[in-house]
Tab-separated table of C-alpha atoms in Angstrom:
chain	number	residue	atom	x	y	z
A	1	MET	CA	0.000	0.000	0.000
A	2	GLU	CA	2.814	2.423	0.926
A	3	THR	CA	4.536	1.576	-2.349
A	4	GLU	CA	1.384	2.387	-4.288
A	5	GLN	CA	0.996	5.718	-2.449
A	6	ARG	CA	4.613	6.655	-3.222
A	7	ASP	CA	4.149	5.751	-6.858
A	8	CYS	CA	0.933	7.754	-6.969
A	9	GLY	CA	2.604	10.811	-5.419
A	10	SER	CA	5.505	10.557	-7.834
A	11	ALA	CA	3.138	10.307	-10.762
A	12	THR	CA	1.282	13.385	-9.527
A	13	LYS	CA	4.533	15.370	-9.340
A	14	HIS	CA	5.503	14.316	-12.841
A	15	ALA	CA	2.084	15.344	-14.056
A	16	LYS	CA	2.483	18.816	-12.565
A	17	LEU	CA	5.860	19.262	-14.224
A	18	SER	CA	4.858	17.883	-17.586
A	19	PRO	CA	5.230	20.321	-20.506
A	20	GLY	CA	1.572	20.072	-21.374
A	21	SER	CA	0.291	21.023	-17.933
A	22	VAL	CA	-0.820	24.527	-17.016
A	23	ALA	CA	1.846	24.872	-14.321
A	24	GLY	CA	4.575	23.269	-16.382
A	25	ALA	CA	7.133	24.584	-18.837
A	26	GLY	CA	4.423	26.141	-20.994
A	27	GLU	CA	3.845	28.899	-18.431
A	28	ASP	CA	5.855	32.134	-19.081
A	29	ARG	CA	6.624	33.082	-15.509
A	30	LEU	CA	9.342	35.563	-16.542
A	31	SER	CA	6.941	37.703	-18.545
A	32	ALA	CA	4.543	37.695	-15.604
A	33	LEU	CA	7.012	39.689	-13.487
A	34	PRO	CA	6.284	43.390	-12.837
A	35	ASP	CA	7.630	45.989	-15.275
A	36	ASP	CA	10.210	47.381	-12.858
A	37	VAL	CA	11.704	43.914	-12.300
A	38	LEU	CA	11.964	43.264	-16.040
A	39	VAL	CA	13.635	46.651	-16.505
A	40	LEU	CA	16.279	45.692	-13.934
A	41	ILE	CA	16.904	42.476	-15.870
A	42	LEU	CA	17.348	44.310	-19.186
A	43	LEU	CA	19.711	46.838	-17.604
A	44	ARG	CA	22.153	43.984	-17.046
A	45	LEU	CA	22.342	43.512	-20.809
A	46	SER	CA	23.857	45.747	-23.436
A	47	THR	CA	21.427	48.090	-25.169
A	48	PHE	CA	21.614	46.014	-28.363
A	49	GLU	CA	20.941	42.787	-26.486
A	50	ALA	CA	18.037	44.393	-24.651
A	51	ALA	CA	16.598	45.623	-27.951
A	52	ARG	CA	16.383	42.067	-29.261
A	53	THR	CA	13.800	41.216	-26.593
A	54	LEU	CA	11.288	43.139	-28.703
A	55	ALA	CA	10.827	39.972	-30.735
A	56	LEU	CA	9.813	37.828	-27.756
A	57	SER	CA	6.202	38.913	-27.420
A	58	ARG	CA	3.922	41.919	-27.164
A	59	ARG	CA	4.589	41.974	-23.451
A	60	TRP	CA	8.287	42.685	-24.009
A	61	ARG	CA	7.819	45.442	-26.592
A	62	ARG	CA	6.805	47.944	-23.937
A	63	ILE	CA	9.642	47.017	-21.552
A	64	TRP	CA	12.266	48.300	-23.996
A	65	ALA	CA	10.610	51.710	-23.936
A	66	LEU	CA	10.900	51.863	-20.133
A	67	LEU	CA	14.704	51.586	-19.865
A	68	PRO	CA	16.196	54.583	-18.027
A	69	GLU	CA	19.622	54.109	-19.675
A	70	LEU	CA	20.476	53.735	-23.366
A	71	ARG	CA	23.924	53.156	-24.848
A	72	PHE	CA	24.506	53.201	-28.609
A	73	ALA	CA	28.018	52.679	-30.005
A	74	PHE	CA	28.757	52.264	-33.723
A	75	ALA	CA	31.956	51.869	-35.716
A	76	GLY	CA	30.315	53.693	-38.620
A	77	PRO	CA	27.586	56.320	-38.983
A	78	VAL	CA	24.865	56.521	-36.366
A	79	PRO	CA	21.862	54.770	-37.979
A	80	SER	CA	18.415	56.305	-38.168
A	81	ARG	CA	16.948	53.671	-35.878
A	82	VAL	CA	18.614	55.392	-32.931
A	83	GLY	CA	16.329	58.342	-33.493
A	84	ALA	CA	13.327	56.019	-33.776
A	85	ALA	CA	14.222	54.295	-30.512
A	86	ILE	CA	14.557	57.609	-28.674
A	87	ALA	CA	11.326	58.986	-30.158
A	88	ALA	CA	9.413	55.884	-29.040
A	89	HIS	CA	10.770	55.953	-25.515
A	90	GLU	CA	8.179	56.278	-22.757
A	91	THR	CA	10.258	57.200	-19.714
A	92	ASP	CA	12.889	59.709	-18.634
A	93	LEU	CA	16.529	58.931	-19.370
A	94	ARG	CA	19.087	59.192	-16.611
A	95	TYR	CA	21.883	58.288	-19.037
A	96	LEU	CA	22.195	58.433	-22.827
A	97	LEU	CA	25.395	57.542	-24.695
A	98	VAL	CA	25.739	57.836	-28.477
A	99	VAL	CA	29.105	57.074	-30.092
A	100	GLY	CA	29.706	56.876	-33.821
A	101	ALA	CA	30.520	58.668	-37.044
A	102	MET	CA	28.354	61.084	-38.981
A	103	ASP	CA	27.032	60.376	-42.443
A	104	ALA	CA	26.815	63.056	-45.129
A	105	ALA	CA	23.689	64.564	-43.534
A	106	PRO	CA	24.142	66.038	-40.031
A	107	GLU	CA	20.383	66.614	-39.946
A	108	SER	CA	20.025	62.890	-39.259
A	109	VAL	CA	21.375	63.592	-35.773
A	110	ALA	CA	19.663	66.955	-35.376
A	111	ALA	CA	16.350	65.156	-35.914
A	112	TRP	CA	16.558	63.147	-32.670
A	113	LEU	CA	18.371	65.642	-30.439
A	114	PRO	CA	15.173	67.524	-29.418
A	115	ALA	CA	13.504	64.254	-28.400
A	116	ALA	CA	16.576	63.308	-26.379
A	117	ALA	CA	16.593	66.723	-24.685
A	118	ARG	CA	12.981	66.259	-23.582
A	119	LEU	CA	13.693	62.866	-22.003
A	120	LEU	CA	17.067	63.532	-20.368
A	121	ILE	CA	17.106	64.025	-16.614
A	122	GLY	CA	20.688	62.860	-16.071
A	123	ARG	CA	23.811	62.594	-18.230
A	124	PHE	CA	24.152	62.848	-22.010
A	125	VAL	CA	27.377	61.870	-23.802
A	126	PHE	CA	27.676	62.245	-27.586
A	127	LEU	CA	31.023	61.352	-29.193
A	128	PHE	CA	31.129	61.914	-32.905
A	129	ASP	CA	33.990	61.040	-35.274
A	130	ASN	CA	34.107	63.590	-38.081
A	131	SER	CA	37.779	63.086	-38.934
A	132	VAL	CA	37.449	61.219	-42.242
A	133	GLY	CA	38.634	63.453	-45.044
A	134	ARG	CA	38.808	66.487	-42.805
A	135	SER	CA	41.811	68.077	-41.070
A	136	ASP	CA	41.843	70.016	-37.818
A	137	SER	CA	42.812	73.199	-39.643
A	138	ASP	CA	40.041	73.108	-42.249
A	139	ASP	CA	37.880	76.195	-42.377
A	140	GLU	CA	34.154	76.164	-42.939
A	141	GLY	CA	34.360	76.691	-46.688
A	142	ASP	CA	31.574	78.437	-48.540
A	143	GLY	CA	28.448	79.532	-46.665
A	144	GLU	CA	26.139	76.985	-48.298
A	145	ALA	CA	28.429	74.067	-47.464
A	146	ALA	CA	28.845	75.313	-43.899
A	147	ALA	CA	25.080	75.598	-43.461
A	148	ARG	CA	24.667	71.981	-44.483
A	149	ARG	CA	27.070	70.920	-41.736
A	150	LEU	CA	25.366	72.771	-38.887
A	151	ILE	CA	23.556	71.138	-36.006
A	152	GLU	CA	21.124	73.171	-33.950
A	153	LEU	CA	21.488	72.160	-30.321
A	154	PRO	CA	18.275	72.075	-28.317
A	155	CYS	CA	17.932	73.391	-24.784
A	156	PHE	CA	18.532	70.546	-22.323
A	157	GLU	CA	16.135	71.854	-19.711
A	158	ARG	CA	16.318	68.875	-17.340
A	159	ALA	CA	19.717	67.307	-18.062
A	160	VAL	CA	22.353	67.447	-15.312
A	161	GLU	CA	25.509	66.698	-17.369
A	162	VAL	CA	26.130	67.157	-21.094
A	163	SER	CA	29.352	66.154	-22.867
A	164	LEU	CA	29.667	66.679	-26.624
A	165	ASP	CA	32.622	65.900	-28.892
A	166	LEU	CA	31.450	66.849	-32.382
A	167	GLY	CA	34.602	66.471	-34.462
A	168	LEU	CA	34.656	70.200	-35.392
A	169	LEU	CA	31.114	70.063	-36.683
A	170	GLY	CA	29.365	73.435	-36.653
A	171	VAL	CA	26.663	74.066	-34.044
A	172	THR	CA	24.196	76.805	-33.262
A	173	LEU	CA	23.107	77.301	-29.680
A	174	PRO	CA	19.459	77.753	-28.666
A	175	ILE	CA	18.480	81.418	-28.368
A	176	ALA	CA	15.777	80.645	-25.787
A	177	GLY	CA	15.202	78.268	-22.897
A	178	VAL	CA	16.850	77.669	-19.536
A	179	PHE	CA	19.256	74.834	-18.726
A	180	ALA	CA	17.608	74.691	-15.330
A	181	ARG	CA	19.418	71.673	-13.836
A	182	LEU	CA	22.680	71.603	-15.808
A	183	THR	CA	25.712	71.408	-13.508
A	184	GLU	CA	28.434	70.177	-15.906
A	185	LEU	CA	29.028	71.005	-19.588
A	186	THR	CA	31.894	69.775	-21.783
A	187	LEU	CA	32.229	70.919	-25.396
A	188	ASP	CA	35.067	69.440	-27.456
A	189	HIS	CA	35.881	70.003	-31.158
A	190	VAL	CA	32.962	72.366	-31.743
A	191	ARG	CA	32.592	75.194	-34.266
A	192	PHE	CA	30.254	77.865	-32.928
A	193	HIS	CA	27.890	79.675	-35.292
A	194	GLY	CA	24.705	81.689	-35.056
A	195	PRO	CA	23.345	84.678	-33.169
A	196	CYS	CA	23.560	83.122	-29.690
A	197	GLY	CA	27.051	83.117	-28.196
A	198	LEU	CA	28.359	80.514	-25.777
A	199	GLY	CA	28.638	83.118	-23.036
A	200	ASP	CA	24.946	83.946	-23.257
A	201	ALA	CA	23.980	80.278	-23.042
A	202	VAL	CA	26.140	79.403	-20.000
A	203	SER	CA	25.748	82.557	-17.901
A	204	SER	CA	23.556	82.507	-14.806
A	205	PRO	CA	20.252	83.692	-16.329
A	206	ARG	CA	20.107	80.579	-18.533
A	207	CYS	CA	22.426	78.223	-16.604
A	208	PRO	CA	21.689	78.966	-12.934
A	209	CYS	CA	23.252	75.741	-11.588
A	210	LEU	CA	26.332	75.366	-13.818
A	211	GLN	CA	29.420	74.433	-11.788
A	212	THR	CA	31.871	72.942	-14.293
A	213	LEU	CA	32.519	74.168	-17.842
A	214	ALA	CA	35.186	72.828	-20.222
A	215	VAL	CA	35.625	74.106	-23.789
A	216	CYS	CA	38.410	72.401	-25.743
A	217	ASN	CA	39.605	72.535	-29.358
A	218	ALA	CA	36.876	75.009	-30.261
A	219	ARG	CA	36.445	77.474	-33.123
A	220	GLY	CA	34.376	80.619	-33.415
A	221	LEU	CA	34.883	82.018	-29.898
A	222	GLN	CA	36.371	85.390	-30.781
A	223	ASP	CA	34.599	87.128	-27.890
A	224	LEU	CA	33.594	85.080	-24.829
A	225	THR	CA	31.772	86.758	-21.935
A	226	ILE	CA	30.613	84.667	-18.982
A	227	GLN	CA	28.803	85.992	-15.920
A	228	SER	CA	28.019	83.166	-13.525
A	229	ASP	CA	27.259	83.065	-9.818
A	230	SER	CA	27.461	79.260	-9.638
A	231	LEU	CA	30.533	78.403	-11.752
A	232	LEU	CA	33.288	76.645	-9.764
A	233	GLN	CA	35.594	75.232	-12.471
A	234	LEU	CA	36.416	76.605	-15.923
A	235	GLU	CA	38.821	75.175	-18.500
A	236	LEU	CA	39.503	76.812	-21.850
A	237	ARG	CA	41.920	74.738	-23.925
A	238	LYS	CA	42.894	75.505	-27.524
A	239	ALA	CA	39.930	77.767	-28.189
A	240	ARG	CA	41.552	78.924	-31.419
A	241	GLY	CA	40.830	82.490	-32.441
A	242	LEU	CA	39.857	83.753	-28.993
A	243	GLN	CA	40.548	87.488	-28.838
A	244	LYS	CA	38.622	88.690	-25.808
A	245	LEU	CA	37.712	86.916	-22.591
A	246	THR	CA	35.508	88.494	-19.940
A	247	LEU	CA	34.794	86.442	-16.858
A	248	VAL	CA	32.802	87.474	-13.792
A	249	ALA	CA	32.545	84.455	-11.500
A	250	PRO	CA	32.629	85.287	-7.781
A	251	ALA	CA	32.454	81.597	-6.733
A	252	LEU	CA	35.069	80.282	-9.200
A	253	LYS	CA	37.702	78.055	-7.554
A	254	GLU	CA	39.721	76.709	-10.511
A	255	LEU	CA	40.655	78.364	-13.813
A	256	ALA	CA	42.735	77.006	-16.705
A	257	VAL	CA	43.477	79.001	-19.870
A	258	LEU	CA	45.674	76.928	-22.163
A	259	ASN	CA	46.829	77.875	-25.668
A	260	CYS	CA	43.806	79.974	-26.587
A	261	PHE	CA	45.446	83.304	-27.522
A	262	LEU	CA	48.679	81.907	-28.969
A	263	GLY	CA	49.208	82.662	-32.636
A	264	ASP	CA	46.617	85.438	-32.776
A	265	GLU	CA	47.889	88.511	-34.619
A	266	ASN	CA	45.736	90.831	-32.501
A	267	GLN	CA	46.596	91.687	-28.926
A	268	PRO	CA	44.455	89.422	-26.710
A	269	VAL	CA	42.267	91.066	-24.115
A	270	ALA	CA	41.069	89.489	-20.871
A	271	ASN	CA	39.251	90.846	-17.845
A	272	ILE	CA	38.827	88.266	-15.106
A	273	SER	CA	37.045	88.784	-11.815
A	274	ALA	CA	37.332	85.642	-9.679
A	275	SER	CA	38.188	86.608	-6.129
A	276	GLN	CA	37.852	83.053	-4.725
A	277	LEU	CA	40.268	81.462	-7.199
A	278	VAL	CA	42.650	78.930	-5.620
A	279	PRO	CA	44.624	77.244	-8.466
A	280	LEU	CA	45.354	79.094	-11.707
A	281	LYS	CA	46.759	77.484	-14.854
A	282	TRP	CA	47.689	80.053	-17.478
A	283	ILE	CA	49.781	78.731	-20.354
A	284	ASP	CA	49.174	81.440	-22.894
A	285	VAL	CA	50.038	84.963	-23.989
A	286	PHE	CA	50.022	87.424	-21.103
A	287	ASP	CA	50.383	91.196	-21.171
A	288	ALA	CA	49.664	93.099	-17.986
A	289	SER	CA	48.367	96.056	-20.018
A	290	THR	CA	45.592	94.008	-21.681
A	291	VAL	CA	45.065	91.029	-19.382
A	292	GLN	CA	43.487	92.081	-16.095
A	293	LEU	CA	43.254	89.367	-13.445
A	294	GLY	CA	41.780	91.405	-10.628
A	295	ARG	CA	42.353	90.600	-6.968
A	296	MET	CA	42.931	86.926	-6.206
A	297	GLU	CA	43.524	86.970	-2.479
A	298	HIS	CA	42.921	83.234	-2.040
A	299	LEU	CA	45.263	82.051	-4.816
A	300	GLN	CA	47.478	79.213	-3.626
A	301	SER	CA	48.747	77.467	-6.741
A	302	LEU	CA	50.146	78.697	-10.049
A	303	ASN	CA	51.226	75.932	-12.415
A	304	PRO	CA	52.621	74.672	-14.634
A	305	PHE	CA	55.072	77.446	-15.521
A	306	ILE	CA	57.790	77.134	-18.209
A	307	LEU	CA	60.823	79.381	-18.678
A	308	PHE	CA	63.347	78.772	-21.481
A	309	VAL	CA	66.942	79.087	-20.344
A	310	TYR	CA	68.254	79.807	-23.865
A	311	ALA	CA	66.290	81.352	-26.725
A	312	GLU	CA	66.625	83.403	-29.890
A	313	ASP	CA	66.966	87.156	-29.784
A	314	GLY	CA	63.550	88.802	-29.482
A	315	PHE	CA	61.939	85.788	-27.780
A	316	VAL	CA	58.942	87.159	-25.867
A	317	TYR	CA	57.470	84.072	-24.215
A	318	ASN	CA	59.602	84.372	-21.066
A	319	ARG	CA	58.614	88.007	-20.697
A	320	ALA	CA	54.946	87.084	-20.771
A	321	CYS	CA	55.486	84.468	-18.063
A	322	LEU	CA	57.446	86.854	-15.863
A	323	SER	CA	54.793	89.523	-16.319
A	324	LEU	CA	52.202	87.099	-14.984
A	325	LEU	CA	54.400	86.122	-12.040
A	326	ARG	CA	54.909	89.754	-11.064
A	327	HIS	CA	51.147	90.148	-10.721
A	328	PHE	CA	51.330	88.195	-7.444
A	329	MET	CA	53.190	89.152	-4.294
A	330	VAL	CA	52.878	85.739	-2.592
A	331	ILE	CA	52.290	82.279	-4.106
A	332	GLN	CA	51.784	79.305	-1.842
A	333	ASN	CA	52.617	76.639	-4.449
A	334	LEU	CA	54.469	77.161	-7.729
A	335	CYS	CA	55.470	74.572	-10.321
A	336	LEU	CA	58.305	76.064	-12.408
A	337	THR	CA	60.009	74.345	-15.335
A	338	LEU	CA	63.391	75.402	-16.689
A	339	ALA	CA	63.608	74.169	-20.277
A	340	TYR	CA	66.757	73.794	-22.376
A	341	VAL	CA	66.478	73.372	-26.134
A	342	PRO	CA	68.690	70.520	-27.432
A	343	ASP	CA	70.955	72.841	-29.472
A	344	ILE	CA	71.773	76.153	-27.779
A	345	ASP	CA	74.400	77.350	-30.279
A	346	GLY	CA	73.624	80.912	-31.310
A	347	TYR	CA	70.960	81.294	-28.612
A	348	GLN	CA	71.026	83.875	-25.841
A	349	TYR	CA	71.067	83.144	-22.119
A	350	MET	CA	67.671	84.302	-20.832
A	351	MET	CA	67.968	83.866	-17.068
A	352	GLU	CA	69.385	87.373	-16.570
A	353	ASP	CA	65.917	88.748	-17.410
A	354	ILE	CA	64.625	87.145	-14.221
A	355	THR	CA	65.357	89.767	-11.571
A	356	MET	CA	62.434	89.232	-9.193
A	357	LEU	CA	60.047	86.445	-8.230
A	358	PRO	CA	57.069	86.407	-5.843
A	359	GLU	CA	57.426	85.114	-2.323
A	360	ILE	CA	57.070	81.354	-2.839
A	361	MET	CA	56.398	78.917	0.010
A	362	ASN	CA	56.515	75.576	-1.839
A	363	LEU	CA	58.484	75.317	-5.086
A	364	GLN	CA	58.436	72.371	-7.471
A	365	LEU	CA	61.382	72.930	-9.816
A	366	VAL	CA	61.443	70.803	-12.956
A	367	VAL	CA	64.614	70.939	-15.060
A	368	MET	CA	64.443	69.707	-18.651
A	369	ALA	CA	68.207	69.825	-19.259
A	370	ASN	CA	68.492	67.871	-22.543
A	371	GLY	CA	72.073	67.015	-21.657
A	372	HIS	CA	73.163	70.559	-20.661
A	373	ALA	CA	74.610	71.674	-17.339
A	374	PHE	CA	71.808	73.248	-15.349
A	375	GLY	CA	73.410	74.322	-12.082
A	376	GLY	CA	73.697	78.007	-12.977
A	377	SER	CA	70.054	78.464	-14.003
A	378	SER	CA	68.723	76.494	-11.039
A	379	PHE	CA	70.719	78.427	-8.472
A	380	HIS	CA	69.728	81.700	-10.121
A	381	VAL	CA	66.080	80.852	-9.410
A	382	LEU	CA	66.812	79.701	-5.855
A	383	ARG	CA	68.704	82.915	-5.026
A	384	LEU	CA	65.543	84.879	-5.846
A	385	CYS	CA	63.310	82.608	-3.759
A	386	THR	CA	64.494	83.420	-0.267
A	387	GLY	CA	61.237	82.457	1.472
A	388	ILE	CA	60.999	78.852	0.279
A	389	ARG	CA	59.910	76.347	2.932
A	390	ARG	CA	59.793	73.248	0.740
A	391	LEU	CA	61.644	72.461	-2.497
A	392	LEU	CA	60.915	69.533	-4.817
A	393	LEU	CA	63.452	69.016	-7.636
A	394	LYS	CA	62.585	66.858	-10.657
A	395	LEU	CA	64.845	65.923	-13.554
A	396	PRO	CA	62.775	64.276	-16.331
A	397	GLY	CA	64.722	61.654	-18.234
A	398	ARG	CA	66.791	60.600	-15.255
A	399	THR	CA	65.568	57.303	-13.894
A	400	ARG	CA	63.492	57.858	-10.777
A	401	PHE	CA	65.243	61.112	-9.911
A	402	ARG	CA	63.030	63.027	-7.568
A	403	GLN	CA	64.579	64.884	-4.678
A	404	GLU	CA	62.659	66.725	-1.979
A	405	VAL	CA	64.429	69.258	0.210
A	406	LYS	CA	62.929	70.542	3.447
A	407	LEU	CA	64.448	73.879	4.354
A	408	SER	CA	64.979	75.157	7.869
A	409	LEU	CA	62.876	78.121	8.976
A	410	THR	CA	65.819	79.633	10.883
């Protein structure tokens, strides 16, 4: 009897697990899960893998449209289906990544940017390879051709971070709208066109929360004026053609101006008001008569700084650097590089032009000797820095040579 009962129970279990039963393998328990659980499952897949679930059933078609993160990466041009996927999306995006090359029609991207701007509540990264058949020094060409290569950027009213690398594609900025939540903006390889300037778009009235701004390898920024109460970090790197910079940023902590004015035939003009600035990186043309830095009472770090020990007659770079140094009475931390060119024959010794340096507390002295004796130039600098408390000497090219000297206060 017990044997029969066991056999009966076993048969019952097998019946429940049989493929043809209601509770067996024919039941789609996965699709019966709530939407938010299915979204978490798809987020563990790549965007392309998640997209393939559309073919499973009607139930899964809607799940794709609920993903809060989308990542598209292509070796070639960005296909049109990216725009279709964004347009059909039903929920806000906390992250959107698009990487690829542009086809002959930039409007294919401009078509989906407004839809993306409406959905974004987090970070947007767009990396675009426009290098094929185009050099970094190319100009815009004729007006009609330039117009065909323009993208009109929408106003990202709810996005928090936006990072665009457009391969020197031309862009026009929105003349209306507020970037109400934007805290970080990075623009790389962008050509600016149109009636709205970058300064207007990123100043406080339209970017009230902006804290970090980086503009690199840009064109079309002849006159840049920024007035921001929230900006904390600003980097301008290789903004070719910049002639005038006006900056009013009372909360700014970090400023870097790198190779923006170099090579410009006109005298660059800058007026900077940033009283809370702590580190300053200025590797560019400097003339105290046209570049006004204002009072920087909290400045602690000025680096990196390069002085050439030997140079041709009429070399003005060292004078620009020394003019900047003389603007400050005291510098807490200074990184100073003494650079020797490989062949100094026929060059003049430039260290005699250095007659005064600010009061420096901590000096990092980097000597790029290129095989030359460097004792005379190094000691010339040290004789002018009588208030040094800490000295760090670096000799690039010498294996692991890094010497720190702590100086007595007596």
